[in-house]
mmCIF file of C-alpha atoms in Angstrom:
data_model
loop_
_atom_site.group_PDB
_atom_site.id
_atom_site.type_symbol
_atom_site.label_atom_id
_atom_site.label_comp_id
_atom_site.label_asym_id
_atom_site.label_seq_id
_atom_site.Cartn_x
_atom_site.Cartn_y
_atom_site.Cartn_z
ATOM 1 C CA LYS O 856 -20.204 -1.986 -2.562
ATOM 2 C CA ALA O 857 -17.889 -4.616 -4.020
ATOM 3 C CA GLY O 858 -14.200 -4.281 -3.286
ATOM 4 C CA VAL O 859 -11.206 -4.405 -5.582
ATOM 5 C CA THR O 860 -10.957 -7.681 -7.440
ATOM 6 C CA GLN O 861 -7.859 -9.202 -8.990
ATOM 7 C CA THR O 862 -7.504 -12.150 -11.296
ATOM 8 C CA PRO O 863 -6.007 -14.651 -11.279
ATOM 9 C CA ARG O 864 -5.251 -15.128 -7.583
ATOM 10 C CA TYR O 865 -2.383 -17.533 -8.173
ATOM 11 C CA LEU O 866 -0.139 -18.037 -11.163
ATOM 12 C CA ILE O 867 2.828 -20.250 -11.898
ATOM 13 C CA LYS O 868 5.001 -19.437 -14.894
ATOM 14 C CA THR O 869 8.454 -20.345 -16.140
ATOM 15 C CA ARG O 870 11.345 -18.030 -16.924
ATOM 16 C CA GLY O 871 11.026 -16.240 -20.227
ATOM 17 C CA GLN O 872 7.242 -16.396 -20.361
ATOM 18 C CA GLN O 873 4.989 -13.381 -20.097
ATOM 19 C CA VAL O 874 2.015 -12.799 -17.835
ATOM 20 C CA THR O 875 -0.993 -10.484 -17.703
ATOM 21 C CA LEU O 876 -2.726 -9.629 -14.443
ATOM 22 C CA SER O 877 -6.102 -7.969 -14.174
ATOM 23 C CA CYS O 878 -7.600 -5.560 -11.667
ATOM 24 C CA SER O 879 -11.164 -4.268 -11.362
ATOM 25 C CA PRO O 880 -11.409 -1.233 -9.063
ATOM 26 C CA ILE O 881 -14.187 -0.334 -6.665
ATOM 27 C CA SER O 882 -17.152 1.031 -8.592
ATOM 28 C CA GLY O 883 -16.667 4.766 -9.168
ATOM 29 C CA HIS O 884 -12.935 4.698 -8.542
ATOM 30 C CA ARG O 885 -10.902 5.981 -11.444
ATOM 31 C CA SER O 886 -7.351 5.609 -10.140
ATOM 32 C CA VAL O 887 -5.586 2.262 -10.092
ATOM 33 C CA SER O 888 -2.112 1.682 -8.701
ATOM 34 C CA TRP O 889 0.001 -1.453 -8.900
ATOM 35 C CA TYR O 890 2.529 -2.667 -6.352
ATOM 36 C CA GLN O 891 4.956 -5.532 -6.058
ATOM 37 C CA GLN O 892 5.467 -7.014 -2.613
ATOM 38 C CA THR O 893 8.322 -9.319 -1.711
ATOM 39 C CA PRO O 894 9.656 -10.305 1.736
ATOM 40 C CA GLY O 895 12.976 -8.600 1.089
ATOM 41 C CA GLN O 896 11.857 -5.387 -0.625
ATOM 42 C CA GLY O 897 8.502 -4.702 0.957
ATOM 43 C CA LEU O 898 5.821 -2.890 -1.015
ATOM 44 C CA GLN O 899 7.259 -1.367 -4.187
ATOM 45 C CA PHE O 900 5.255 1.005 -6.384
ATOM 46 C CA LEU O 901 4.998 -0.033 -10.034
ATOM 47 C CA PHE O 902 2.693 2.522 -11.676
ATOM 48 C CA GLU O 903 -0.546 4.442 -11.344
ATOM 49 C CA TYR O 904 -3.255 4.991 -13.916
ATOM 50 C CA PHE O 905 -5.987 7.583 -13.866
ATOM 51 C CA SER O 906 -8.528 8.046 -16.649
ATOM 52 C CA GLU O 907 -6.577 5.694 -18.919
ATOM 53 C CA THR O 908 -3.344 7.700 -18.513
ATOM 54 C CA GLN O 909 -0.248 6.645 -16.631
ATOM 55 C CA ARG O 910 0.251 9.277 -13.923
ATOM 56 C CA ASN O 911 3.232 7.872 -12.062
ATOM 57 C CA LYS O 912 5.807 5.194 -12.615
ATOM 58 C CA GLY O 913 8.128 3.431 -10.192
ATOM 59 C CA ASN O 914 11.671 2.231 -10.774
ATOM 60 C CA PHE O 915 10.987 -1.001 -12.582
ATOM 61 C CA PRO O 916 12.400 -2.163 -15.928
ATOM 62 C CA GLY O 917 10.452 -1.778 -19.126
ATOM 63 C CA ARG O 918 9.406 -5.440 -18.934
ATOM 64 C CA PHE O 919 6.708 -4.213 -16.575
ATOM 65 C CA SER O 920 3.913 -2.373 -18.315
ATOM 66 C CA GLY O 921 0.297 -1.570 -17.713
ATOM 67 C CA ARG O 922 -2.795 -0.010 -19.124
ATOM 68 C CA GLN O 923 -6.211 1.151 -18.068
ATOM 69 C CA PHE O 924 -9.452 0.824 -19.932
ATOM 70 C CA SER O 925 -12.344 3.254 -20.219
ATOM 71 C CA ASN O 926 -14.246 1.371 -17.485
ATOM 72 C CA SER O 927 -11.224 1.916 -15.142
ATOM 73 C CA ARG O 928 -10.263 -1.745 -15.165
ATOM 74 C CA SER O 929 -6.513 -2.152 -15.402
ATOM 75 C CA GLU O 930 -4.065 -4.760 -16.531
ATOM 76 C CA MET O 931 -0.379 -5.134 -15.933
ATOM 77 C CA ASN O 932 1.929 -7.193 -18.093
ATOM 78 C CA VAL O 933 5.332 -8.625 -17.314
ATOM 79 C CA SER O 934 7.314 -9.919 -20.263
ATOM 80 C CA THR O 935 10.346 -12.209 -20.246
ATOM 81 C CA LEU O 936 9.776 -13.343 -16.679
ATOM 82 C CA GLU O 937 12.735 -13.732 -14.342
ATOM 83 C CA LEU O 938 12.974 -15.711 -11.114
ATOM 84 C CA GLY O 939 13.127 -12.435 -9.179
ATOM 85 C CA ASP O 940 9.678 -11.487 -10.446
ATOM 86 C CA SER O 941 8.128 -14.000 -8.056
ATOM 87 C CA ALA O 942 6.056 -11.843 -5.742
ATOM 88 C CA LEU O 943 2.622 -10.790 -4.597
ATOM 89 C CA TYR O 944 1.252 -8.234 -7.050
ATOM 90 C CA LEU O 945 -1.242 -5.880 -5.503
ATOM 91 C CA CYS O 946 -3.647 -3.516 -7.112
ATOM 92 C CA ALA O 947 -5.203 -0.596 -5.227
ATOM 93 C CA SER O 948 -7.934 1.772 -6.306
ATOM 94 C CA SER O 949 -8.940 5.247 -5.212
ATOM 95 C CA PHE O 950 -11.606 7.711 -6.270
ATOM 96 C CA ARG O 951 -9.120 10.118 -7.787
ATOM 97 C CA SER O 952 -5.448 10.867 -8.108
ATOM 98 C CA GLY O 953 -4.116 13.949 -6.391
ATOM 99 C CA ARG O 954 -2.110 15.335 -3.547
ATOM 100 C CA ALA O 955 -4.373 15.173 -0.546
ATOM 101 C CA GLY O 956 -7.732 14.253 0.871
ATOM 102 C CA PRO O 957 -9.934 11.218 1.471
ATOM 103 C CA ASP O 958 -10.574 10.788 -2.245
ATOM 104 C CA ASN O 959 -6.995 9.568 -2.537
ATOM 105 C CA GLU O 960 -7.396 6.771 0.004
ATOM 106 C CA GLN O 961 -6.316 3.551 -1.641
ATOM 107 C CA PHE O 962 -8.049 0.229 -1.116
ATOM 108 C CA PHE O 963 -6.233 -2.935 -1.993
ATOM 109 C CA GLY O 964 -7.387 -6.025 -3.793
ATOM 110 C CA PRO O 965 -6.469 -9.530 -2.565
ATOM 111 C CA GLY O 966 -3.436 -9.704 -4.837
ATOM 112 C CA THR O 967 -2.081 -12.131 -7.403
ATOM 113 C CA ARG O 968 0.671 -14.412 -6.191
ATOM 114 C CA LEU O 969 3.062 -15.039 -9.069
ATOM 115 C CA THR O 970 5.625 -17.811 -8.885
ATOM 116 C CA VAL O 971 8.294 -17.982 -11.575
ATOM 117 C CA LEU O 972 10.078 -21.322 -11.917
ATOM 118 C CA GLN B 425 17.592 8.209 3.715
ATOM 119 C CA LYS B 426 14.410 6.236 3.085
ATOM 120 C CA GLU B 427 11.359 8.316 2.227
ATOM 121 C CA VAL B 428 9.216 6.622 4.891
ATOM 122 C CA GLU B 429 10.907 4.928 7.822
ATOM 123 C CA GLN B 430 9.498 2.522 10.358
ATOM 124 C CA ASN B 431 11.069 0.297 12.955
ATOM 125 C CA SER B 432 10.732 -3.208 11.550
ATOM 126 C CA GLY B 433 10.133 -4.764 14.957
ATOM 127 C CA PRO B 434 8.924 -7.169 16.027
ATOM 128 C CA LEU B 435 7.192 -5.092 18.660
ATOM 129 C CA SER B 436 5.834 -7.299 21.429
ATOM 130 C CA VAL B 437 3.040 -5.884 23.592
ATOM 131 C CA PRO B 438 1.009 -7.646 26.312
ATOM 132 C CA GLU B 439 -2.696 -8.081 25.719
ATOM 133 C CA GLY B 440 -4.684 -5.124 27.031
ATOM 134 C CA ALA B 441 -1.755 -2.701 26.835
ATOM 135 C CA ILE B 442 -1.219 0.217 24.444
ATOM 136 C CA ALA B 443 0.806 -0.491 21.304
ATOM 137 C CA SER B 444 2.651 2.511 19.877
ATOM 138 C CA LEU B 445 3.845 2.429 16.271
ATOM 139 C CA ASN B 446 6.001 5.192 14.849
ATOM 140 C CA CYS B 447 6.855 6.473 11.409
ATOM 141 C CA THR B 448 8.978 9.325 10.043
ATOM 142 C CA TYR B 449 8.966 10.717 6.519
ATOM 143 C CA SER B 450 11.422 12.802 4.546
ATOM 144 C CA ASP B 451 9.290 14.889 2.154
ATOM 145 C CA ARG B 452 8.236 17.995 4.090
ATOM 146 C CA GLY B 453 5.485 18.725 1.567
ATOM 147 C CA SER B 454 3.599 15.496 2.316
ATOM 148 C CA GLN B 455 -0.085 16.034 2.930
ATOM 149 C CA SER B 456 -1.767 12.651 3.363
ATOM 150 C CA PHE B 457 -0.832 9.977 5.882
ATOM 151 C CA PHE B 458 -2.191 6.465 6.150
ATOM 152 C CA TRP B 459 -1.884 3.407 8.338
ATOM 153 C CA TYR B 460 -2.520 -0.010 6.849
ATOM 154 C CA ARG B 461 -2.733 -3.331 8.643
ATOM 155 C CA GLN B 462 -1.535 -6.453 6.849
ATOM 156 C CA TYR B 463 -2.062 -9.946 8.153
ATOM 157 C CA SER B 464 0.338 -12.627 6.970
ATOM 158 C CA GLY B 465 -0.580 -13.797 3.470
ATOM 159 C CA LYS B 466 -3.232 -11.084 3.043
ATOM 160 C CA SER B 467 -3.326 -7.703 1.356
ATOM 161 C CA PRO B 468 -3.024 -4.378 3.246
ATOM 162 C CA GLU B 469 -6.181 -2.976 4.807
ATOM 163 C CA LEU B 470 -6.605 0.762 5.392
ATOM 164 C CA ILE B 471 -7.317 1.399 9.075
ATOM 165 C CA MET B 472 -6.578 5.109 9.555
ATOM 166 C CA SER B 473 -5.928 8.212 7.505
ATOM 167 C CA ILE B 474 -4.938 11.637 8.815
ATOM 168 C CA TYR B 475 -4.442 14.924 6.991
ATOM 169 C CA SER B 476 -3.886 17.631 9.616
ATOM 170 C CA ASN B 477 -1.716 18.019 12.692
ATOM 171 C CA GLY B 478 -3.004 16.525 15.896
ATOM 172 C CA ASP B 479 -4.845 13.391 16.880
ATOM 173 C CA LYS B 480 -7.558 11.438 15.122
ATOM 174 C CA GLU B 481 -9.382 8.712 17.006
ATOM 175 C CA ASP B 482 -11.374 5.796 15.620
ATOM 176 C CA GLY B 483 -12.391 3.187 18.153
ATOM 177 C CA ARG B 484 -9.282 1.715 19.741
ATOM 178 C CA PHE B 485 -7.027 3.393 17.184
ATOM 179 C CA THR B 486 -5.532 6.888 17.411
ATOM 180 C CA ALA B 487 -3.378 8.401 14.691
ATOM 181 C CA GLN B 488 -1.115 11.308 15.611
ATOM 182 C CA LEU B 489 0.501 13.666 13.134
ATOM 183 C CA ASN B 490 3.232 16.229 13.692
ATOM 184 C CA LYS B 491 4.202 17.805 10.374
ATOM 185 C CA ALA B 492 6.875 20.030 11.930
ATOM 186 C CA SER B 493 8.706 16.937 13.166
ATOM 187 C CA GLN B 494 7.705 14.892 10.079
ATOM 188 C CA TYR B 495 6.377 12.238 12.352
ATOM 189 C CA VAL B 496 3.212 10.148 12.391
ATOM 190 C CA SER B 497 2.228 7.504 14.903
ATOM 191 C CA LEU B 498 -0.505 4.966 15.546
ATOM 192 C CA LEU B 499 -1.667 4.029 19.026
ATOM 193 C CA ILE B 500 -3.697 0.887 19.594
ATOM 194 C CA ARG B 501 -5.457 0.815 22.968
ATOM 195 C CA ASP B 502 -6.539 -2.367 24.736
ATOM 196 C CA SER B 503 -4.424 -4.470 22.359
ATOM 197 C CA GLN B 504 -5.964 -7.771 21.317
ATOM 198 C CA PRO B 505 -4.323 -10.889 19.854
ATOM 199 C CA SER B 506 -6.184 -10.102 16.617
ATOM 200 C CA ASP B 507 -4.106 -6.908 16.361
ATOM 201 C CA SER B 508 -1.009 -9.029 15.698
ATOM 202 C CA ALA B 509 -0.042 -8.051 12.169
ATOM 203 C CA THR B 510 2.352 -5.881 10.185
ATOM 204 C CA TYR B 511 1.437 -2.192 10.201
ATOM 205 C CA LEU B 512 2.418 -0.137 7.167
ATOM 206 C CA CYS B 513 2.796 3.623 7.304
ATOM 207 C CA ALA B 514 2.134 5.379 3.999
ATOM 208 C CA VAL B 515 2.582 8.983 2.891
ATOM 209 C CA SER B 516 1.539 10.915 -0.200
ATOM 210 C CA GLY B 517 1.184 14.378 -1.628
ATOM 211 C CA GLY B 518 4.817 15.343 -1.232
ATOM 212 C CA TYR B 519 6.716 17.726 -3.476
ATOM 213 C CA SER B 520 8.583 14.852 -5.074
ATOM 214 C CA SER B 521 5.849 12.244 -5.175
ATOM 215 C CA ALA B 522 2.593 14.185 -5.694
ATOM 216 C CA SER B 523 -0.162 11.587 -6.026
ATOM 217 C CA LYS B 524 2.080 8.574 -5.468
ATOM 218 C CA ILE B 525 1.714 6.833 -2.115
ATOM 219 C CA ILE B 526 5.040 5.866 -0.554
ATOM 220 C CA PHE B 527 4.987 2.955 1.897
ATOM 221 C CA GLY B 528 7.303 2.217 4.759
ATOM 222 C CA SER B 529 8.643 -1.289 5.173
ATOM 223 C CA GLY B 530 6.229 -1.987 8.049
ATOM 224 C CA THR B 531 6.404 -2.778 11.750
ATOM 225 C CA ARG B 532 5.559 -6.282 12.856
ATOM 226 C CA LEU B 533 3.364 -6.171 15.981
ATOM 227 C CA SER B 534 2.873 -9.183 18.216
ATOM 228 C CA ILE B 535 0.313 -9.140 21.039
ATOM 229 C CA ARG B 536 1.215 -11.678 23.707
ATOM 230 C CA PRO B 537 -1.538 -13.151 25.905
#
């Protein structure tokens, strides 16, 4: 079974630009979560989508947005990029979204490393 | 108080010894507990999950959960240099977070030959 895939793997942008990252979950998984990882802040939750609906949202500004398509693939968009947005963006998928059980185990993709100049 | 707390390390353990990684969490309603391993420059990899009090063993890894003390640990037996990585504790299913998985900041483990 193929794992979570993310594209692109590396991205260099300048301040003020916008960027769209893509995530394809493991086949059959319907929940996709996005995280930002930086050396100083660790792994920070951005948002979670399940069946095309945003289920949870982290404490990030409105410049960060996402969506999920009917095939469970997800995209996240960052508008008006700032230097502080430079990070590794990780996507994780799970079978479902809920409170407990193995179906909630999240599996991560390789990440997209975004550098903002 | 952080929702999931881990000692950042680095934790240095001799090869062949037992490495013990600890994690505490604040949401008493939490129901799912995970350990991820992350090598430098790579994404986190799920190595253990535990849902009920007690021990769960998988090869050289043992996860221990004590919900009354809000404490979860990971033991790595016969530590190998390839175990050198950052280990992330993650918790979900709490009253305040429901389906969201909350990660600790990770413990850096170094296995010395």
